[in-house]
Structure formats: C-alpha cells, structure tokens
Coordinates of C-alpha atoms in Angstrom, one line a residue:
X122 CA 105.9 103.5 86.9
X123 CA 107.5 101.1 89.4
X124 CA 109.6 99.6 86.6
X125 CA 110.5 103.1 85.4
X126 CA 111.7 104.1 88.9
X127 CA 113.3 100.6 89.4
X128 CA 111.3 100.1 92.6
X129 CA 110.1 96.6 93.6
X130 CA 106.7 95.9 95.1
X131 CA 108.4 95.1 98.4
X132 CA 110.3 98.4 98.4
X133 CA 107.2 100.4 97.6
X134 CA 105.2 98.5 100.2
X135 CA 107.8 99.6 102.8
X136 CA 107.9 103.2 101.6
X137 CA 104.2 103.7 101.7
X138 CA 103.5 101.5 104.7
X139 CA 101.0 99.3 102.9
X140 CA 100.8 95.5 103.0
X141 CA 102.0 93.6 99.9
X142 CA 98.6 92.1 99.4
X143 CA 96.8 95.5 99.4
X144 CA 99.5 97.0 97.1
X145 CA 99.1 94.0 94.8
X146 CA 95.3 94.5 94.6
X147 CA 96.0 98.1 93.6
X148 CA 98.6 97.1 91.0
X149 CA 96.4 94.5 89.3
X150 CA 93.5 96.9 89.1
X151 CA 91.2 94.9 91.3
X152 CA 90.7 97.6 93.9
X153 CA 87.3 99.3 94.0
X154 CA 88.7 102.4 95.7
X155 CA 91.8 104.0 97.0
X156 CA 92.3 106.5 99.9
X157 CA 93.7 109.9 98.9
X158 CA 96.4 109.4 101.6
X159 CA 97.4 106.1 100.0
X160 CA 97.5 107.7 96.5
X161 CA 99.5 110.6 97.9
X162 CA 102.0 108.3 99.5
X163 CA 102.4 106.2 96.3
X164 CA 102.9 109.3 94.2
X165 CA 105.5 110.7 96.6
X166 CA 107.4 107.4 96.6
X167 CA 107.3 107.1 92.8
X168 CA 107.7 110.8 92.2
X169 CA 104.8 110.9 89.8
X170 CA 101.3 112.3 89.4
X171 CA 98.0 110.3 90.0
X172 CA 97.4 110.3 86.2
X173 CA 100.7 108.4 85.7
X174 CA 99.4 105.4 87.7
X175 CA 95.6 105.6 87.4
X176 CA 93.3 104.9 84.5
X177 CA 89.6 105.7 84.3
X178 CA 87.4 102.8 83.1
X179 CA 83.7 103.3 82.6
X180 CA 81.9 100.6 84.6
X181 CA 79.0 100.5 82.1
X182 CA 81.4 99.7 79.2
X183 CA 83.3 97.1 81.3
X184 CA 80.1 95.1 82.2
X185 CA 78.6 95.3 78.7
X186 CA 81.7 94.3 76.8

C-alpha cells in the first residue's frame, strides 16, 4: 500500500508519529499486536482500510507447517 501511495517508510513514520523501527516491525509482519490508534493513523495516512494492510494468519498452521 505504501508503494501504491508512493510513500516512503520515513514519510509514513513522520505522518503517524511512530519510530522507524516500530514501523519496520509492523511492515515485516513481526509484530504480535497493533494498537487501534496506530492502525487508524496508518489507514488515514495511506487512505486505506485495515484489510488493505493486514492479513490473518492462523498461529496453529504457522507453527505446524
């Protein structure tokens, strides 16, 4: 979605007031959780819906694969 909107990680970091390292953790899928306020800020900055940037992965399938 960032590429589609032509927004860099640095620019998004500034827009949502989140550190680059925390935003990178979210981007790489290594985050275990996200605050709704953070998700809201990212969706506003990228003009998208949560489903455009989130994917559900069943933990049971991930650990057994």
